[in-house]
Coordinates of C-alpha atoms and ligand atoms in Angstrom, one line a residue:
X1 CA 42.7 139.2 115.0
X2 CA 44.9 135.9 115.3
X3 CA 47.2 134.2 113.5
X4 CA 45.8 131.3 111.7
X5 CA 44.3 130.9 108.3
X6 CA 40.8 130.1 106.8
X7 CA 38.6 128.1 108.7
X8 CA 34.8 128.5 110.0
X9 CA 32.5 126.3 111.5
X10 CA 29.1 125.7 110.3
X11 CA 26.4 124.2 113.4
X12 CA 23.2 123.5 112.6
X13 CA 20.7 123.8 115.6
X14 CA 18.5 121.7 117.7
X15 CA 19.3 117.7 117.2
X16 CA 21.9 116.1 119.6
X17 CA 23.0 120.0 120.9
X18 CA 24.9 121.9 123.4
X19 CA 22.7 123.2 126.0
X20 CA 22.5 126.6 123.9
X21 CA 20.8 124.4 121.4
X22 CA 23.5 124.6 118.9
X23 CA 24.6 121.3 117.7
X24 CA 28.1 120.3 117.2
X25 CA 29.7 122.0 113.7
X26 CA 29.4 118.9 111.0
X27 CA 30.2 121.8 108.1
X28 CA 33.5 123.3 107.5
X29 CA 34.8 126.1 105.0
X30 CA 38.2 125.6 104.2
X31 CA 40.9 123.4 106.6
X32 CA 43.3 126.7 106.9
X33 CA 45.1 126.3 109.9
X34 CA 42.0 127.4 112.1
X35 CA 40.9 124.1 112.3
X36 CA 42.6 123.7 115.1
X37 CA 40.1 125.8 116.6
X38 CA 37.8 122.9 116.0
X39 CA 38.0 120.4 118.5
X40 CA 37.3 122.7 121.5
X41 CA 33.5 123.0 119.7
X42 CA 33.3 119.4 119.8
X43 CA 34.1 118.7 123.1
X44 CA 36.0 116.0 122.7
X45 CA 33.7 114.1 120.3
X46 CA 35.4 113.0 116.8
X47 CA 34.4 115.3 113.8
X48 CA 31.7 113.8 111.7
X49 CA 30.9 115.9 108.8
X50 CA 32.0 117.5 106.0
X51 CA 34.9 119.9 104.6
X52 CA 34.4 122.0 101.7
X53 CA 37.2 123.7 100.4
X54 CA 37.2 126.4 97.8
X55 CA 40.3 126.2 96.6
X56 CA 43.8 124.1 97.1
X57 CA 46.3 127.0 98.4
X58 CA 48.2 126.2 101.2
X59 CA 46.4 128.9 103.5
X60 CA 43.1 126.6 102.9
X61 CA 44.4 123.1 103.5
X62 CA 47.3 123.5 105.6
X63 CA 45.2 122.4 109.0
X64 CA 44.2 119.0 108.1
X65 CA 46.9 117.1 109.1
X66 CA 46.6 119.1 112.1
X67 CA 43.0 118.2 113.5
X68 CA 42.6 115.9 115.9
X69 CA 39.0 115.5 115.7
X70 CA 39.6 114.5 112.5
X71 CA 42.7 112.4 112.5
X72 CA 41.2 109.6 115.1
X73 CA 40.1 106.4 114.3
X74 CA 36.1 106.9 115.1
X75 CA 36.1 110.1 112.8
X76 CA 34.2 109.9 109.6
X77 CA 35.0 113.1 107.1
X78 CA 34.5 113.8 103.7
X79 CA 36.3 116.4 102.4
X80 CA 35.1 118.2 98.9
X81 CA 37.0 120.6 96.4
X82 CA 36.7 121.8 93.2
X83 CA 36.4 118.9 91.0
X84 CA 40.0 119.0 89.4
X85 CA 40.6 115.4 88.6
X86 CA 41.3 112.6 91.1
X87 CA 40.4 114.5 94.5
X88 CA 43.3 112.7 96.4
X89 CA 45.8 113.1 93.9
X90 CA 45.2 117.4 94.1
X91 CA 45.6 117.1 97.4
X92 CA 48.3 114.3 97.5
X93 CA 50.6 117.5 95.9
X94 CA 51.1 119.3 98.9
X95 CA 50.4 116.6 101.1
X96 CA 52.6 113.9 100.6
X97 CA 56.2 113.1 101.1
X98 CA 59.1 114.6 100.4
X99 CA 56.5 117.4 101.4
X100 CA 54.8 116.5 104.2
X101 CA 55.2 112.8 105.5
X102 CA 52.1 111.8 105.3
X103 CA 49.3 112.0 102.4
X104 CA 45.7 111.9 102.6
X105 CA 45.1 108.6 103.1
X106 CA 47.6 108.9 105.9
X107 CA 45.0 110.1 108.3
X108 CA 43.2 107.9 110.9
X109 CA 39.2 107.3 110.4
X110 CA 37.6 107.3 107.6
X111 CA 38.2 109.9 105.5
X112 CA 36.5 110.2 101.7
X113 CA 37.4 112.7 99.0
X114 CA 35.6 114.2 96.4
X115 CA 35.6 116.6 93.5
X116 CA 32.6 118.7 93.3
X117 CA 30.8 120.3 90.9
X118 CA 29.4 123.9 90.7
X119 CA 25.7 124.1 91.5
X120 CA 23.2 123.0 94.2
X121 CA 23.9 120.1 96.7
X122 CA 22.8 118.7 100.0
X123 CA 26.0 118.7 102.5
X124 CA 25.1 117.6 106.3
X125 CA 21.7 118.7 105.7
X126 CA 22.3 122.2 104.9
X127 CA 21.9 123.4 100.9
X128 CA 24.9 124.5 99.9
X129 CA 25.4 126.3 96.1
X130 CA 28.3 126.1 94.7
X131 CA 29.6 128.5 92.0
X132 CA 33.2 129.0 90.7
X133 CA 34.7 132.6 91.4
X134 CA 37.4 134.2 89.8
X135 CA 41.2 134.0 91.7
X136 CA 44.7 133.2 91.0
X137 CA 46.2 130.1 90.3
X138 CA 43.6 127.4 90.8
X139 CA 40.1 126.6 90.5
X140 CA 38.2 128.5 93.1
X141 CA 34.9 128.2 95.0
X142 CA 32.6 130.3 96.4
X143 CA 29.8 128.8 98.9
X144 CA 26.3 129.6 99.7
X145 CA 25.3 127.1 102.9
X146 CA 21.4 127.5 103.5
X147 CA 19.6 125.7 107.1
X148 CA 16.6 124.1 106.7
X149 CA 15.0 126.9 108.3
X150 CA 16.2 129.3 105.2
X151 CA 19.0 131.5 107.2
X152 CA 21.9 131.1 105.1
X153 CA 26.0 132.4 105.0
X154 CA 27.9 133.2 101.7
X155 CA 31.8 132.4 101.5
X156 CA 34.2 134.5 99.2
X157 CA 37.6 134.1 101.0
X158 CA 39.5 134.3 98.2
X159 CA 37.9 136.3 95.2
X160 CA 39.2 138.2 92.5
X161 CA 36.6 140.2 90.5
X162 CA 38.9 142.5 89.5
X163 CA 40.3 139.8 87.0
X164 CA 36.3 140.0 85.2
X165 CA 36.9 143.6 84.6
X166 CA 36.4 146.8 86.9
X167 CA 33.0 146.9 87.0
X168 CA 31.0 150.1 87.3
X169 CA 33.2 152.0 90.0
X170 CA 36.7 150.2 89.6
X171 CA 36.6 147.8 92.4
X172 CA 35.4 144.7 89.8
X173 CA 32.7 142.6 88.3
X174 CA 29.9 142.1 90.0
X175 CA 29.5 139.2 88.2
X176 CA 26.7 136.8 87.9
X177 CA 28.4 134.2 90.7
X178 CA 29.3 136.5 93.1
X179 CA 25.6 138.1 92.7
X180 CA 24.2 134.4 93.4
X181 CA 25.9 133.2 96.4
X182 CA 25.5 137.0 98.1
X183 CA 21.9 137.7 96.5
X184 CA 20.0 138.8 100.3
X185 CA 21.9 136.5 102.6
X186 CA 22.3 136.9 106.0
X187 CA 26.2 136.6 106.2
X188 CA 28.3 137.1 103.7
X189 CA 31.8 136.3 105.0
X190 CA 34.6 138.0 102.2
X191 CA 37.8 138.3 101.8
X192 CA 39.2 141.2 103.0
X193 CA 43.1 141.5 102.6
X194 CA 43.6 144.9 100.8
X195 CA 42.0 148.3 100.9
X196 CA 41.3 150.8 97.6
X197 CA 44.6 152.1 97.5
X198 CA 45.9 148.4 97.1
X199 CA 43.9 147.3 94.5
X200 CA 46.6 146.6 92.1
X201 CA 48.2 144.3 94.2
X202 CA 44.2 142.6 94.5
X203 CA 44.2 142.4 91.2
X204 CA 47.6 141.2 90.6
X205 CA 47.2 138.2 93.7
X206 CA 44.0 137.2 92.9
X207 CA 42.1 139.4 95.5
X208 CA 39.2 141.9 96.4
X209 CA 39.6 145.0 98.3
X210 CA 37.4 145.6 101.4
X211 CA 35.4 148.4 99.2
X212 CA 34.3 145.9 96.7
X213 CA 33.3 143.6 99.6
X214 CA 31.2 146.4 101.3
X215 CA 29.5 147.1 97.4
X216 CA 28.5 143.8 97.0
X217 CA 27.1 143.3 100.1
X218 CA 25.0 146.5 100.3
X219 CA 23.6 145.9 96.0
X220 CA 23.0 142.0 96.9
X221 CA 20.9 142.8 99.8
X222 CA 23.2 141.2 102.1
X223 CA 22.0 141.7 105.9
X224 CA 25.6 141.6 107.3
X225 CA 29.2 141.3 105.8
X226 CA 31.7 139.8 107.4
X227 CA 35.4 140.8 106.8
X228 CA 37.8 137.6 106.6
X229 CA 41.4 136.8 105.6
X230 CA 43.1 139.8 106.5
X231 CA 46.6 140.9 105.3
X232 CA 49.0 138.9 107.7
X233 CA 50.9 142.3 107.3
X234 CA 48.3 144.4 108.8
X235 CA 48.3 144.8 112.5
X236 CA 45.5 144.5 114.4
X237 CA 45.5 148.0 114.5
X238 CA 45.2 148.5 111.2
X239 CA 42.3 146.1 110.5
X240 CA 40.4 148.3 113.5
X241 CA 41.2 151.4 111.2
X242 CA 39.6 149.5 108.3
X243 CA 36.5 148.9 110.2
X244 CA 36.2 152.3 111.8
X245 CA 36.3 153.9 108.4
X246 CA 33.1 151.9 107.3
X247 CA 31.1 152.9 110.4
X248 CA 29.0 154.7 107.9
X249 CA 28.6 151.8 105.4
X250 CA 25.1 150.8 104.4
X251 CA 25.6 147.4 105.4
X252 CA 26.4 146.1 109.1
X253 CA 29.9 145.3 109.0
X254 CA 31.9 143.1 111.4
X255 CA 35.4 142.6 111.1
X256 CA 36.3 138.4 111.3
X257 CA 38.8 137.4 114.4
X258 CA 39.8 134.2 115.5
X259 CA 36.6 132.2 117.8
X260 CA 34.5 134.9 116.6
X261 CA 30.4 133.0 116.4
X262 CA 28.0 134.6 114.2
X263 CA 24.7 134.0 115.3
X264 CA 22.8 133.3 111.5
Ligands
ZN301 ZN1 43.9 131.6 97.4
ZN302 ZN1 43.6 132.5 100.9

């Protein structure tokens, strides 16, 4: 399924666009090490757009320093987190020496960083809702992103409803935020990293398991989960396993894997 961590790609369409009409990706979820994915999209343009991230663990920032489209001087990126305090302070704590050698304001272009705050905003001209989901160590995000022509994707890399309580069949809270940002949307792109019968360590790291994911796409409405952040223990064998067992699921289900595109 590949090796690096969260990362996906939001393009709008029509405007200045590739000749399938899909424009170059101005929205990113998360800067995991998948970001270097990135610049082949852009065809050697600079990245001009916006990172949200929805939450500060290593798996979800680690790529920045690493993205050329975004470390050049003619880029122009704002990247958004959970508002936390001072935006480049948070992120100066992995990023920075004697951790890394440079910190954010280290990177060529011009970069600007800001703490947001749950609820509706207007990022690249997409909506994009914003809601704070339960995980583990550190304020956490969830993301709704919406087109202007109303097909939208929900973002849950990291959730751990289990930590609201078990819900009505064990697997956790379908809670109120989580109903939101999947409530009928065409994608809804969840975390994935443990089944059923490891749903104490979920609950213990922070986590869903893949049966949760599959419930609260099918009671939202959701037209199509997406499974995301797999185990890096599981094989890619064993996340085909997964995906064969919920051939009978009432929602289409496809499993994530690196340069994977989702037409929304
Ligand atoms: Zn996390
Ligand atoms: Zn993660």
């Amino acid at each position: 399924m590949g090796g690096h961590t969260s990362c996906v790609a939001i393009s709008g369409s029509g405007g200045d666009g590739d000749a399938d009409g899909t424009g170059p990706p101005t929205l990113l979820l998360d800067a995991g090490t998948g970001i270097r994915r990135v610049p082949a999209l852009l065809g050697g343009r600079p990245f001009r757009g916006t990172i949200l991230l929805t939450h500060l663990h290593w798996d979800h920032v680690q790529g920045l320093p690493f993205f050329p489209a975004g470390d050049r001087d003619d880029a122009r990126v704002t990247l958004a987190m959970p508002a936390q305090g001072d935006p480049v302070a948070v992120l100066s704590g992995a990023m920075s020496p004697p951790h890394f050698p440079i910190g954010p304001h280290g990177l060529r272009g011009e970069w600007r960083f800001q703490g947001l705050e749950p609820g509706c905003h207007r990022v690249e001209g997409f909506d994009v809702l914003a809601a704070d989901v339960p995980h583990k160590g550190g304020r956490t995000f969830g993301y709704r992103v919406t087109d202007p022509a109303g097909r939208s994707l929900a973002y849950l890399p990291d959730h751990g409803p289990l930590g609201l309580g078990p819900g009505p069949d064990g697997l956790g809270e379908r809670h109120p935020a989580a109903r939101a940002l999947a409530d009928g949307v065409d994608v809804l792109v969840h975390g994935a990293q443990f089944t059923a019968a490891e749903s104490a360590m979920a609950e213990a790291f922070g986590h869903a398991t893949v049966d949760y994911a599959v419930a609260l796409a099918t009671e939202a409405g959701a037209r199509r989960l997406v499974l995301f952040h797999h185990s890096p223990a599981r094989t890619d064998d064993g996340v085909e396993l997964i995906a064969g067992a919920l051939a009978g699921a009432p929602v289409s289900v496809t499993v994530a894997r690196e340069t994977l595109v989702v037409d929304v």
